[in-house]
Amino acid sequence: MAQMGPISRRDTLQGIGAVGAAGLLNSVGAAPAAASEKKPRGISGKTRANPAVVEKVFQTPLIDTHEHLIEEKDRLAGAAHRRARTDDWSLLLNHYLDSDLAVAGMSGDTYDRFFSPETDPVDKWKLLEPYWPAVKNTGYGQAVRIAMRRLYDVDDLSAATVKKVQAGYEKTRQAGFYRRILCDMARIESCQVNYLGAPFGESDMPTLLMQDISIVGMFNGPDLDGFGKPTGIEVHSLSDWYGVMDWWFEKYGKYAVAVKSQDAYHRDIDYEQVPAEKVEGIFKKRLADEPLTDEEQKSLEDHLFWQAVQKATEHNLPVKLHTGYYAGHNYMPLGRLLHNAGSVTDLCRAAPDTRFVFMHICYPYYEELLAAAKHYANAYVDMCWAWIINPVAAKDFLKKFLVTAPANKILTFGGDYIPVEPVLGHATIARQGIALALSELVEEGWLSQADAMDLIDPIMHGNARSIFNLAEKTRVLQNAPWA
Ligand SMILES: [Zn+2]
């Protein structure tokens, strides 16, 4: 657990202020963003925000159960890392606001110039300007604006402020900025990183940037080189591949908080339990680079998925699965996603001893996921990413969850970002949504004020501590060989 200083009301207000007139604390009649008043003036009568709930939610530490953060040292190295394609203020828009820009009509050529490290950072405003009004109010847009407000003290991005934004970017991006942003400003106790580029990331900050083991390459493909080569095991048969999978769990299982798969980006999560005898020959064909039929490919993936899930369960690691909405633009087949929630229930029945964490509220099919979480003891829901996909739907989901399914089954925040800066904006939006969801439940008479207050600690960090066994993981990670 990271040490954190007290949060000032000013910090809270600065974050919220970027949301403008819709900002929560402004709407409850608190001081405007620039002021430093110590206490809110009380409810205006036009809002449903409950001041005691708001106060507590903004002071309570979050555990961030899903990120893709690259290491701080890689950020400090400039645009060298392949996940940090530029090293100026446009990086804050690169993940995920870039998709809203493309969907709003930004051409591929303009997009490439906007995110190019070759383009002068100040000139980038002109490229963005025609599309900014269309994207600045989406969840992706608001997360970036809040980050810019709190980090660079800029009310909004414009021709007049772009120089100050770039200067703020450079001043912020200095050694120690991960802890400053995550711990001091966003009040995040620890993150859970799904490292992109290796099955497990050996972080320089192992107890802050805790890690999942990425299992997707164990069965999707499978990724013979990415997983096989580091083990030194020569793979000639299915049982050799089991050995490769075991190697990763033996080496990293005790340090990892969970295993994670985003396989739902290329198929439904309808994994059937296929016996080894049926796939041994298929795996040999795969090793020989012979083409597989769709049916053979699915059988192989299904079999290996369950092998990975069994290993994770033996190591007491929850299994995090992507469900619902796709990052990116112009390719998502919504018809496939429609089946995710049904498949979730099949998985829960097939492996009652496995704890499944279903990510992103299966957006937009979140009502169905609510039913799954209510019905299955081994189904957990992680709201990671959801607050910026659709902040209003996420608030709606949380409200419904708390009066439908047991409250110890929900994880309320994961930034899901590669760059660290917008995590700050996302955390502010999440806090706003959590505070509003609880306030509305009180106002509508579904919860007492005391019950709402009691839910804040568990849903913001208590559940994560217990589901992922974080006290024990912290102890082990403090002594990791790379720590
Ligand atoms: Zn993610």
Short mmCIF file of C-alpha atoms and ligand atoms in Angstrom, two decimals:
data_model
loop_
_atom_site.label_atom_id
_atom_site.label_comp_id
_atom_site.label_asym_id
_atom_site.label_seq_id
_atom_site.Cartn_x
_atom_site.Cartn_y
_atom_site.Cartn_z
CA MET A 1 0.00 0.00 0.00
CA ALA A 2 1.40 3.35 -1.04
CA GLN A 3 1.65 6.20 1.41
CA MET A 4 -0.59 9.11 0.53
CA GLY A 5 -0.91 12.57 1.94
CA PRO A 6 -4.23 14.16 2.76
CA ILE A 7 -6.26 15.38 -0.19
CA SER A 8 -7.24 19.02 -0.20
CA ARG A 9 -10.64 20.23 -1.22
CA ARG A 10 -8.84 22.32 -3.78
CA ASP A 11 -7.45 19.19 -5.46
CA THR A 12 -10.92 17.73 -5.63
CA LEU A 13 -12.41 20.89 -7.02
CA GLN A 14 -9.69 21.37 -9.59
CA GLY A 15 -10.41 17.95 -10.99
CA ILE A 16 -14.13 18.34 -10.97
CA GLY A 17 -14.00 21.87 -12.30
CA ALA A 18 -12.87 20.70 -15.71
CA VAL A 19 -16.22 19.05 -16.20
CA GLY A 20 -17.55 22.58 -16.24
CA ALA A 21 -21.07 23.44 -15.22
CA ALA A 22 -21.91 19.78 -15.02
CA GLY A 23 -19.17 19.27 -12.43
CA LEU A 24 -20.47 17.55 -9.39
CA LEU A 25 -19.22 19.78 -6.64
CA ASN A 26 -20.12 22.90 -8.55
CA SER A 27 -23.57 21.45 -8.94
CA VAL A 28 -23.87 20.95 -5.20
CA GLY A 29 -23.07 24.59 -4.74
CA ALA A 30 -19.46 24.21 -3.71
CA ALA A 31 -16.79 26.75 -4.54
CA PRO A 32 -15.82 27.14 -8.18
CA ALA A 33 -12.68 25.38 -9.27
CA ALA A 34 -10.24 28.21 -8.85
CA ALA A 35 -11.28 29.08 -5.32
CA SER A 36 -9.82 27.41 -2.26
CA GLU A 37 -12.72 27.40 0.12
CA LYS A 38 -12.49 24.77 2.76
CA LYS A 39 -16.07 23.56 2.77
CA PRO A 40 -18.93 23.38 0.32
CA ARG A 41 -21.80 25.81 0.63
CA GLY A 42 -24.37 23.06 0.64
CA ILE A 43 -26.81 21.57 -1.79
CA SER A 44 -28.30 23.93 -4.33
CA GLY A 45 -31.60 22.10 -4.48
CA LYS A 46 -31.19 21.24 -8.15
CA THR A 47 -28.89 18.30 -7.65
CA ARG A 48 -29.06 14.89 -6.12
CA ALA A 49 -25.49 14.83 -4.83
CA ASN A 50 -25.24 14.15 -1.12
CA PRO A 51 -22.44 16.27 0.43
CA ALA A 52 -21.37 13.69 3.02
CA VAL A 53 -21.19 10.99 0.36
CA VAL A 54 -19.27 13.27 -2.02
CA GLU A 55 -16.82 14.23 0.69
CA LYS A 56 -16.09 10.64 1.65
CA VAL A 57 -15.87 9.31 -1.92
CA PHE A 58 -13.34 11.99 -2.84
CA GLN A 59 -11.20 11.23 0.22
CA THR A 60 -11.27 7.45 -0.01
CA PRO A 61 -8.35 5.64 -1.69
CA LEU A 62 -9.12 3.66 -4.81
CA ILE A 63 -7.56 0.41 -5.87
CA ASP A 64 -7.12 0.52 -9.62
CA THR A 65 -7.76 -3.01 -10.84
CA HIS A 66 -6.85 -2.58 -14.50
CA GLU A 67 -4.19 -0.60 -16.38
CA HIS A 68 -1.82 -1.01 -19.34
CA LEU A 69 0.74 1.49 -18.03
CA ILE A 70 4.21 1.18 -19.46
CA GLU A 71 7.04 1.63 -16.97
CA GLU A 72 7.93 5.15 -15.88
CA LYS A 73 11.48 4.73 -17.17
CA ASP A 74 10.06 3.98 -20.62
CA ARG A 75 8.05 7.22 -20.53
CA LEU A 76 11.14 9.15 -19.48
CA ALA A 77 12.99 7.73 -22.49
CA GLY A 78 10.73 9.74 -24.81
CA ALA A 79 9.04 8.33 -27.90
CA ALA A 80 11.29 5.28 -28.07
CA HIS A 81 8.76 2.85 -26.59
CA ARG A 82 6.39 1.48 -29.21
CA ARG A 83 3.38 2.17 -26.97
CA ALA A 84 4.37 5.84 -26.54
CA ARG A 85 4.37 6.99 -30.11
CA THR A 86 5.02 10.64 -29.31
CA ASP A 87 6.36 12.62 -26.36
CA ASP A 88 4.23 15.77 -26.18
CA TRP A 89 0.75 16.72 -24.98
CA SER A 90 -0.97 14.80 -27.81
CA LEU A 91 0.06 11.59 -26.03
CA LEU A 92 -2.77 12.21 -23.57
CA LEU A 93 -5.22 11.91 -26.49
CA ASN A 94 -3.55 8.88 -28.01
CA HIS A 95 -5.37 6.34 -25.87
CA TYR A 96 -8.50 6.34 -26.23
CA LEU A 97 -9.59 9.77 -27.43
CA ASP A 98 -7.88 9.11 -30.77
CA SER A 99 -10.78 6.78 -31.64
CA ASP A 100 -13.38 9.47 -30.97
CA LEU A 101 -11.35 11.79 -33.22
CA ALA A 102 -11.33 9.28 -36.07
CA VAL A 103 -15.04 8.61 -35.63
CA ALA A 104 -15.69 12.37 -35.58
CA GLY A 105 -14.14 12.55 -39.04
CA MET A 106 -10.42 13.23 -38.60
CA SER A 107 -8.71 11.80 -41.69
CA GLY A 108 -5.99 9.18 -41.45
CA ASP A 109 -3.45 11.68 -42.74
CA THR A 110 -4.35 14.32 -40.16
CA TYR A 111 -4.43 11.64 -37.47
CA ASP A 112 -0.91 10.52 -38.35
CA ARG A 113 0.41 14.10 -38.35
CA PHE A 114 -1.35 14.87 -35.06
CA PHE A 115 0.27 11.97 -33.24
CA SER A 116 3.63 12.22 -35.02
CA PRO A 117 6.70 13.08 -32.91
CA GLU A 118 7.85 15.08 -35.98
CA THR A 119 5.02 17.63 -35.78
CA ASP A 120 5.64 20.71 -33.63
CA PRO A 121 3.54 20.30 -30.45
CA VAL A 122 2.10 23.82 -30.69
CA ASP A 123 1.10 23.30 -34.34
CA LYS A 124 -0.88 20.24 -33.30
CA TRP A 125 -3.72 22.41 -32.01
CA LYS A 126 -4.66 23.49 -35.54
CA LEU A 127 -5.01 19.85 -36.57
CA LEU A 128 -7.21 19.08 -33.57
CA GLU A 129 -9.32 22.25 -33.54
CA PRO A 130 -12.04 21.26 -36.09
CA TYR A 131 -12.84 18.08 -34.14
CA TRP A 132 -12.35 19.24 -30.56
CA PRO A 133 -15.91 20.53 -30.00
CA ALA A 134 -17.27 17.15 -31.09
CA VAL A 135 -15.13 15.02 -28.77
CA LYS A 136 -14.37 17.14 -25.73
CA ASN A 137 -17.49 16.09 -23.83
CA THR A 138 -17.26 12.32 -24.25
CA GLY A 139 -15.90 10.33 -21.33
CA TYR A 140 -12.60 9.99 -23.20
CA GLY A 141 -12.54 13.75 -23.77
CA GLN A 142 -13.44 14.64 -20.20
CA ALA A 143 -10.75 12.36 -18.75
CA VAL A 144 -8.13 14.23 -20.79
CA ARG A 145 -9.50 17.67 -19.90
CA ILE A 146 -9.57 16.90 -16.19
CA ALA A 147 -5.98 15.64 -16.39
CA MET A 148 -4.89 18.81 -18.19
CA ARG A 149 -6.66 20.98 -15.70
CA ARG A 150 -5.18 19.33 -12.66
CA LEU A 151 -1.70 18.70 -14.03
CA TYR A 152 -1.16 21.81 -16.16
CA ASP A 153 -3.62 24.24 -14.56
CA VAL A 154 -5.30 24.88 -17.92
CA ASP A 155 -9.07 25.35 -18.01
CA ASP A 156 -9.43 24.07 -21.53
CA LEU A 157 -7.38 23.25 -24.55
CA SER A 158 -7.35 26.08 -27.15
CA ALA A 159 -5.09 28.14 -29.39
CA ALA A 160 -4.50 30.40 -26.38
CA THR A 161 -3.51 27.58 -24.00
CA VAL A 162 -1.69 25.04 -26.16
CA LYS A 163 1.75 26.46 -25.30
CA LYS A 164 0.96 26.25 -21.60
CA VAL A 165 -0.33 22.70 -22.06
CA GLN A 166 2.92 21.65 -23.75
CA ALA A 167 5.03 23.36 -21.09
CA GLY A 168 2.94 21.60 -18.44
CA TYR A 169 3.44 18.28 -20.19
CA GLU A 170 7.20 18.68 -20.14
CA LYS A 171 7.29 19.88 -16.54
CA THR A 172 5.10 16.98 -15.41
CA ARG A 173 6.87 14.22 -17.27
CA GLN A 174 9.82 13.99 -14.88
CA ALA A 175 11.20 11.27 -12.64
CA GLY A 176 8.67 10.44 -9.92
CA PHE A 177 5.63 11.55 -11.90
CA TYR A 178 3.92 8.15 -11.71
CA ARG A 179 3.77 8.29 -7.91
CA ARG A 180 2.83 11.94 -7.94
CA ILE A 181 -0.09 11.40 -10.34
CA LEU A 182 -1.29 8.01 -9.14
CA CYS A 183 -0.72 8.20 -5.38
CA ASP A 184 -0.64 11.88 -4.44
CA MET A 185 -3.21 13.27 -6.88
CA ALA A 186 -5.52 10.38 -7.86
CA ARG A 187 -5.27 8.77 -4.41
CA ILE A 188 -4.74 5.33 -5.89
CA GLU A 189 -3.37 2.77 -3.47
CA SER A 190 -2.14 0.31 -6.10
CA CYS A 191 -2.73 -0.56 -9.76
CA GLN A 192 -3.06 -3.90 -11.56
CA VAL A 193 -1.24 -3.75 -14.87
CA ASN A 194 -1.88 -5.96 -17.86
CA TYR A 195 1.50 -5.34 -19.42
CA LEU A 196 1.47 -5.19 -23.21
CA GLY A 197 4.45 -6.79 -24.85
CA ALA A 198 5.32 -9.56 -22.40
CA PRO A 199 3.23 -12.15 -20.52
CA PHE A 200 4.32 -10.57 -17.21
CA GLY A 201 5.93 -7.20 -16.49
CA GLU A 202 8.71 -7.04 -13.91
CA SER A 203 7.95 -3.53 -12.68
CA ASP A 204 10.43 -1.16 -11.05
CA MET A 205 7.56 -0.25 -8.70
CA PRO A 206 6.28 -3.77 -8.00
CA THR A 207 3.93 -2.92 -5.12
CA LEU A 208 2.39 0.07 -6.91
CA LEU A 209 2.23 -1.36 -10.43
CA MET A 210 1.14 -4.88 -9.57
CA GLN A 211 0.78 -7.18 -12.58
CA ASP A 212 -1.50 -9.74 -14.16
CA ILE A 213 -0.17 -12.72 -16.08
CA SER A 214 -1.45 -12.33 -19.62
CA ILE A 215 -2.75 -15.77 -20.58
CA VAL A 216 -4.25 -14.94 -23.98
CA GLY A 217 -1.17 -16.16 -25.90
CA MET A 218 -1.30 -19.49 -24.07
CA PHE A 219 -4.37 -20.41 -26.11
CA ASN A 220 -4.93 -17.77 -28.80
CA GLY A 221 -2.57 -18.87 -31.55
CA PRO A 222 -1.02 -20.09 -29.33
CA ASP A 223 1.90 -17.66 -29.24
CA LEU A 224 4.68 -20.22 -29.55
CA ASP A 225 7.53 -17.71 -29.60
CA GLY A 226 6.26 -15.14 -27.10
CA PHE A 227 5.52 -17.72 -24.43
CA GLY A 228 7.75 -20.61 -25.51
CA LYS A 229 11.13 -18.97 -26.13
CA PRO A 230 11.71 -17.39 -22.69
CA THR A 231 11.19 -20.83 -21.10
CA GLY A 232 13.88 -22.59 -23.12
CA ILE A 233 11.51 -25.55 -23.48
CA GLU A 234 11.48 -27.22 -26.87
CA VAL A 235 7.88 -27.75 -27.88
CA HIS A 236 7.13 -30.90 -29.88
CA SER A 237 3.80 -31.92 -28.37
CA LEU A 238 0.80 -30.72 -26.45
CA SER A 239 2.33 -31.87 -23.18
CA ASP A 240 5.45 -29.79 -23.93
CA TRP A 241 3.13 -26.79 -24.29
CA TYR A 242 1.58 -27.60 -20.92
CA GLY A 243 5.14 -27.41 -19.62
CA VAL A 244 5.52 -23.94 -21.10
CA MET A 245 2.32 -22.79 -19.44
CA ASP A 246 3.42 -24.31 -16.13
CA TRP A 247 6.75 -22.47 -16.38
CA TRP A 248 5.00 -19.08 -16.44
CA PHE A 249 2.80 -19.94 -13.47
CA GLU A 250 5.73 -21.37 -11.50
CA LYS A 251 7.85 -18.29 -12.18
CA TYR A 252 5.26 -15.54 -11.71
CA GLY A 253 2.16 -17.06 -10.10
CA LYS A 254 2.99 -15.91 -6.59
CA TYR A 255 3.81 -12.36 -7.75
CA ALA A 256 0.80 -11.91 -10.05
CA VAL A 257 -2.55 -10.63 -8.74
CA ALA A 258 -4.62 -12.34 -11.45
CA VAL A 259 -4.52 -13.69 -14.97
CA LYS A 260 -6.02 -11.72 -17.83
CA SER A 261 -7.30 -12.40 -21.35
CA GLN A 262 -8.64 -10.02 -23.98
CA ASP A 263 -9.45 -12.91 -26.32
CA ALA A 264 -13.01 -11.55 -26.69
CA TYR A 265 -11.56 -9.11 -29.24
CA HIS A 266 -11.51 -11.90 -31.81
CA ARG A 267 -14.23 -14.37 -30.81
CA ASP A 268 -16.98 -15.00 -28.26
CA ILE A 269 -15.84 -16.34 -24.87
CA ASP A 270 -17.78 -19.58 -25.43
CA TYR A 271 -14.96 -21.96 -24.43
CA GLU A 272 -16.00 -25.59 -24.41
CA GLN A 273 -14.22 -28.27 -22.43
CA VAL A 274 -12.49 -30.23 -25.20
CA PRO A 275 -10.49 -33.35 -24.19
CA ALA A 276 -6.74 -33.44 -24.83
CA GLU A 277 -7.03 -36.47 -27.16
CA LYS A 278 -9.10 -34.40 -29.55
CA VAL A 279 -6.52 -31.63 -29.87
CA GLU A 280 -3.15 -33.41 -29.73
CA GLY A 281 -3.18 -33.90 -33.52
CA ILE A 282 -4.41 -30.35 -34.09
CA PHE A 283 -1.58 -28.96 -31.97
CA LYS A 284 0.96 -30.96 -34.03
CA LYS A 285 -0.51 -29.42 -37.20
CA ARG A 286 -0.14 -26.00 -35.58
CA LEU A 287 3.53 -26.74 -34.78
CA ALA A 288 4.09 -27.78 -38.39
CA ASP A 289 2.48 -24.52 -39.55
CA GLU A 290 -0.22 -26.43 -41.39
CA PRO A 291 -3.49 -24.51 -41.84
CA LEU A 292 -6.26 -25.32 -39.33
CA THR A 293 -9.97 -25.26 -40.06
CA ASP A 294 -12.02 -22.80 -38.01
CA GLU A 295 -13.40 -25.73 -36.05
CA GLU A 296 -9.93 -27.11 -35.30
CA GLN A 297 -8.69 -23.67 -34.24
CA LYS A 298 -11.64 -23.24 -31.88
CA SER A 299 -11.16 -26.71 -30.34
CA LEU A 300 -7.48 -26.00 -29.70
CA GLU A 301 -8.14 -22.59 -28.16
CA ASP A 302 -10.99 -23.95 -26.05
CA HIS A 303 -8.87 -26.78 -24.71
CA LEU A 304 -5.89 -24.57 -23.89
CA PHE A 305 -8.10 -21.88 -22.35
CA TRP A 306 -9.32 -24.35 -19.77
CA GLN A 307 -5.80 -25.61 -19.18
CA ALA A 308 -4.76 -22.01 -18.38
CA VAL A 309 -7.82 -21.45 -16.20
CA GLN A 310 -7.09 -24.63 -14.26
CA LYS A 311 -3.50 -23.50 -13.64
CA ALA A 312 -4.69 -20.05 -12.52
CA THR A 313 -7.17 -21.62 -10.15
CA GLU A 314 -4.49 -23.91 -8.69
CA HIS A 315 -2.42 -20.76 -8.02
CA ASN A 316 -5.43 -19.04 -6.46
CA LEU A 317 -5.46 -16.37 -9.18
CA PRO A 318 -8.76 -14.86 -10.35
CA VAL A 319 -9.37 -15.02 -14.11
CA LYS A 320 -10.02 -11.58 -15.65
CA LEU A 321 -11.81 -11.67 -18.98
CA HIS A 322 -12.57 -8.83 -21.35
CA THR A 323 -16.29 -8.60 -22.11
CA GLY A 324 -18.26 -6.14 -24.21
CA TYR A 325 -17.10 -3.02 -26.03
CA TYR A 326 -13.98 -2.90 -28.23
CA ALA A 327 -11.27 -0.25 -28.10
CA GLY A 328 -10.48 1.26 -31.48
CA HIS A 329 -12.92 2.16 -34.21
CA ASN A 330 -14.69 0.90 -37.34
CA TYR A 331 -14.47 -2.84 -36.73
CA MET A 332 -16.60 -3.96 -33.73
CA PRO A 333 -19.25 -6.64 -34.51
CA LEU A 334 -21.88 -5.89 -31.89
CA GLY A 335 -23.69 -9.13 -32.75
CA ARG A 336 -20.78 -11.12 -31.33
CA LEU A 337 -20.70 -9.09 -28.11
CA LEU A 338 -24.37 -9.80 -27.62
CA HIS A 339 -23.42 -13.38 -26.72
CA ASN A 340 -20.75 -12.50 -24.11
CA ALA A 341 -23.06 -12.37 -21.10
CA GLY A 342 -24.66 -15.73 -21.94
CA SER A 343 -21.20 -17.25 -22.32
CA VAL A 344 -20.23 -15.77 -18.94
CA THR A 345 -22.87 -17.89 -17.26
CA ASP A 346 -21.65 -21.02 -19.07
CA LEU A 347 -18.09 -20.37 -17.84
CA CYS A 348 -19.27 -19.89 -14.27
CA ARG A 349 -21.13 -23.19 -14.33
CA ALA A 350 -18.27 -25.07 -15.97
CA ALA A 351 -15.69 -24.00 -13.34
CA PRO A 352 -17.39 -23.33 -10.02
CA ASP A 353 -14.05 -23.18 -8.16
CA THR A 354 -12.65 -20.47 -10.44
CA ARG A 355 -13.24 -16.81 -9.61
CA PHE A 356 -14.01 -14.99 -12.84
CA VAL A 357 -13.72 -11.21 -13.07
CA PHE A 358 -15.75 -9.92 -16.00
CA MET A 359 -14.40 -6.60 -17.19
CA HIS A 360 -15.90 -3.42 -18.63
CA ILE A 361 -19.49 -4.26 -17.52
CA CYS A 362 -19.94 -6.03 -20.87
CA TYR A 363 -20.94 -2.65 -22.25
CA PRO A 364 -23.51 -2.10 -23.70
CA TYR A 365 -25.08 -5.33 -22.40
CA TYR A 366 -24.61 -4.48 -18.75
CA GLU A 367 -28.05 -5.44 -17.50
CA GLU A 368 -27.29 -9.04 -18.55
CA LEU A 369 -23.99 -8.98 -16.65
CA LEU A 370 -25.83 -7.78 -13.58
CA ALA A 371 -27.96 -10.92 -13.76
CA ALA A 372 -24.84 -13.08 -14.03
CA ALA A 373 -23.20 -11.42 -11.00
CA LYS A 374 -26.37 -11.84 -8.98
CA HIS A 375 -26.77 -15.50 -9.86
CA TYR A 376 -23.23 -16.94 -9.75
CA ALA A 377 -21.05 -17.01 -6.65
CA ASN A 378 -17.91 -17.08 -8.80
CA ALA A 379 -18.82 -14.09 -11.03
CA TYR A 380 -17.25 -10.73 -10.17
CA VAL A 381 -17.65 -7.53 -12.17
CA ASP A 382 -14.91 -4.97 -12.79
CA MET A 383 -16.08 -1.53 -13.91
CA CYS A 384 -12.65 -0.76 -15.38
CA TRP A 385 -12.79 1.47 -18.48
CA ALA A 386 -16.59 1.80 -18.17
CA TRP A 387 -16.63 5.31 -16.66
CA ILE A 388 -15.07 6.78 -19.78
CA ILE A 389 -16.90 4.65 -22.34
CA ASN A 390 -20.23 5.93 -21.07
CA PRO A 391 -20.17 7.72 -17.70
CA VAL A 392 -23.95 7.82 -17.36
CA ALA A 393 -24.36 4.11 -18.12
CA ALA A 394 -21.61 3.30 -15.61
CA LYS A 395 -23.40 5.26 -12.90
CA ASP A 396 -26.64 3.50 -13.83
CA PHE A 397 -24.87 0.13 -13.65
CA LEU A 398 -23.41 0.80 -10.21
CA LYS A 399 -26.75 2.01 -8.84
CA LYS A 400 -28.47 -1.11 -10.06
CA PHE A 401 -25.67 -3.41 -8.95
CA LEU A 402 -25.78 -2.22 -5.35
CA VAL A 403 -29.45 -3.07 -4.98
CA THR A 404 -29.28 -6.27 -7.03
CA ALA A 405 -26.10 -8.29 -6.44
CA PRO A 406 -23.97 -8.77 -3.31
CA ALA A 407 -21.78 -5.69 -2.82
CA ASN A 408 -18.61 -7.75 -2.37
CA LYS A 409 -18.73 -8.79 -6.05
CA ILE A 410 -18.01 -5.37 -7.55
CA LEU A 411 -14.74 -3.58 -8.38
CA THR A 412 -15.42 0.04 -9.24
CA PHE A 413 -12.30 1.40 -10.90
CA GLY A 414 -9.66 0.60 -13.48
CA GLY A 415 -8.17 3.38 -15.60
CA ASP A 416 -7.25 1.03 -18.48
CA TYR A 417 -4.70 3.48 -19.89
CA ILE A 418 -1.24 3.22 -21.43
CA PRO A 419 -0.25 6.84 -20.58
CA VAL A 420 -0.46 7.66 -16.87
CA GLU A 421 -1.80 11.23 -17.10
CA PRO A 422 -5.44 10.50 -18.07
CA VAL A 423 -5.74 7.96 -15.24
CA LEU A 424 -6.10 11.04 -13.04
CA GLY A 425 -9.06 12.26 -15.11
CA HIS A 426 -10.63 8.82 -15.21
CA ALA A 427 -10.34 8.44 -11.43
CA THR A 428 -12.10 11.78 -10.97
CA ILE A 429 -14.94 10.75 -13.28
CA ALA A 430 -15.24 7.44 -11.43
CA ARG A 431 -15.42 9.22 -8.08
CA GLN A 432 -18.06 11.57 -9.46
CA GLY A 433 -20.07 8.59 -10.73
CA ILE A 434 -19.73 6.60 -7.50
CA ALA A 435 -20.80 9.64 -5.47
CA LEU A 436 -23.80 10.29 -7.72
CA ALA A 437 -24.89 6.64 -7.78
CA LEU A 438 -24.87 6.46 -3.97
CA SER A 439 -26.48 9.89 -3.58
CA GLU A 440 -29.32 9.01 -5.91
CA LEU A 441 -29.93 5.71 -4.12
CA VAL A 442 -30.25 7.65 -0.86
CA GLU A 443 -32.45 10.34 -2.34
CA GLU A 444 -34.74 7.84 -4.01
CA GLY A 445 -35.11 5.97 -0.73
CA TRP A 446 -33.41 2.72 -1.76
CA LEU A 447 -30.56 3.15 0.73
CA SER A 448 -30.20 4.92 4.04
CA GLN A 449 -27.44 7.49 4.26
CA ALA A 450 -25.60 5.25 6.72
CA ASP A 451 -25.78 2.24 4.41
CA ALA A 452 -24.52 4.33 1.50
CA MET A 453 -21.58 5.58 3.57
CA ASP A 454 -20.74 2.02 4.64
CA LEU A 455 -20.51 0.87 1.01
CA ILE A 456 -17.81 3.37 0.02
CA ASP A 457 -14.75 1.62 1.49
CA PRO A 458 -15.59 -1.87 0.21
CA ILE A 459 -16.48 -0.87 -3.34
CA MET A 460 -13.53 1.54 -3.73
CA HIS A 461 -10.81 -0.69 -2.27
CA GLY A 462 -11.95 -3.31 0.25
CA ASN A 463 -13.29 -5.76 -2.32
CA ALA A 464 -10.12 -5.51 -4.42
CA ARG A 465 -7.92 -6.16 -1.38
CA SER A 466 -9.75 -9.34 -0.58
CA ILE A 467 -10.51 -10.67 -4.10
CA PHE A 468 -6.85 -10.28 -5.16
CA ASN A 469 -5.30 -11.12 -1.77
CA LEU A 470 -3.37 -7.85 -1.87
CA ALA A 471 -1.84 -7.84 1.62
CA GLU A 472 -0.08 -11.13 0.89
CA LYS A 473 0.85 -10.05 -2.68
CA THR A 474 2.41 -6.85 -1.34
CA ARG A 475 4.55 -8.84 1.10
CA VAL A 476 5.73 -11.17 -1.65
CA LEU A 477 6.35 -8.37 -4.15
CA GLN A 478 8.50 -6.43 -1.68
CA ASN A 479 10.93 -9.33 -1.94
CA ALA A 480 10.65 -9.98 -5.69
CA PRO A 481 14.06 -10.55 -7.28
CA TRP A 482 13.58 -7.48 -9.52
CA ALA A 483 12.33 -5.22 -6.70
ZN ZN B 1 -7.51 -3.10 -20.87
#
